[in-house]
XYZ file of C-alpha atoms in Angstrom:
97
model
C 85.853 174.120 65.933
C 82.773 177.045 64.523
C 79.942 175.491 65.919
C 81.514 174.617 69.152
C 82.935 177.694 69.573
C 79.142 179.326 69.081
C 78.252 176.933 71.950
C 81.206 178.036 74.126
C 80.055 181.706 73.298
C 76.404 181.245 74.062
C 77.273 179.500 77.523
C 79.778 181.697 78.733
C 78.563 185.278 77.278
C 81.547 185.572 75.581
C 81.619 187.219 72.139
C 85.308 185.691 70.534
C 86.298 182.551 71.280
C 89.982 181.130 70.223
C 90.627 177.539 69.825
C 93.230 177.577 72.577
C 90.475 179.410 74.923
C 89.923 177.223 78.164
C 86.334 176.697 79.134
C 86.909 176.193 82.970
C 89.097 179.340 82.921
C 86.471 181.253 80.837
C 84.014 181.047 83.800
C 82.618 177.360 82.815
C 81.720 175.598 85.856
C 79.734 171.911 85.771
C 75.986 172.879 85.169
C 77.295 174.841 82.249
C 79.318 171.988 80.970
C 76.383 169.644 81.429
C 74.487 171.865 79.177
C 77.754 172.277 76.625
C 77.304 168.581 76.404
C 73.487 168.289 75.871
C 74.113 170.858 72.739
C 76.809 168.584 71.950
C 74.452 165.546 72.220
C 71.805 167.360 70.116
C 74.298 168.514 67.222
C 76.058 164.984 66.981
C 74.546 162.630 68.813
C 77.280 161.912 71.129
C 76.636 161.508 74.972
C 80.334 162.421 76.554
C 80.756 162.543 80.629
C 81.666 165.803 82.153
C 85.114 164.529 83.137
C 86.008 164.507 78.939
C 85.426 168.269 79.477
C 88.441 168.204 82.255
C 90.460 166.304 79.880
C 90.090 168.135 76.912
C 89.264 172.211 78.583
C 90.176 174.133 75.601
C 87.755 174.301 72.302
C 90.825 173.052 70.744
C 91.226 169.858 72.240
C 87.709 169.109 72.640
C 86.749 170.043 68.891
C 89.683 167.478 68.127
C 88.353 165.172 70.536
C 84.508 165.062 69.181
C 85.803 164.819 65.498
C 87.483 161.732 66.579
C 84.391 160.115 68.281
C 82.446 161.163 65.121
C 85.256 159.543 62.442
C 85.028 156.388 64.428
C 81.343 156.379 65.035
C 80.725 157.143 61.498
C 83.347 154.758 60.192
C 81.387 151.795 61.196
C 84.611 150.084 62.217
C 85.237 148.827 65.986
C 88.144 150.936 68.067
C 89.465 147.960 69.585
C 88.316 148.700 72.756
C 85.122 147.203 74.143
C 83.961 150.206 76.459
C 84.313 152.591 73.896
C 82.725 150.776 70.988
C 79.773 150.108 73.323
C 80.033 153.941 73.930
C 79.879 155.136 70.276
C 76.942 152.142 69.754
C 74.648 154.470 72.482
C 75.027 151.227 74.934
C 76.757 153.264 77.663
C 78.022 156.373 78.364
C 81.844 157.375 77.850
C 83.908 156.963 80.405
C 81.598 155.503 82.242
C 82.856 152.761 85.233
């Protein structure tokens, strides 16, 4: 959450970000969302589609989603979902198709 909050603050030019703060309601748009996910990709190696931000718009919800994606990827186990497993292996983007 702390690192993600720093990304929100940088992109939205806001000093304090809370876990319930909504990226879109704070002035985030699709361009800033793309930039956010470029930061996420650089930090954690996750390629996320923009619709993830619309499904998880608050800092807390997005942080939890990212943590769950990272734990699944780090565990080396499959999820049982072929598309998600492929995404975690870097073969496709999450939510594609």
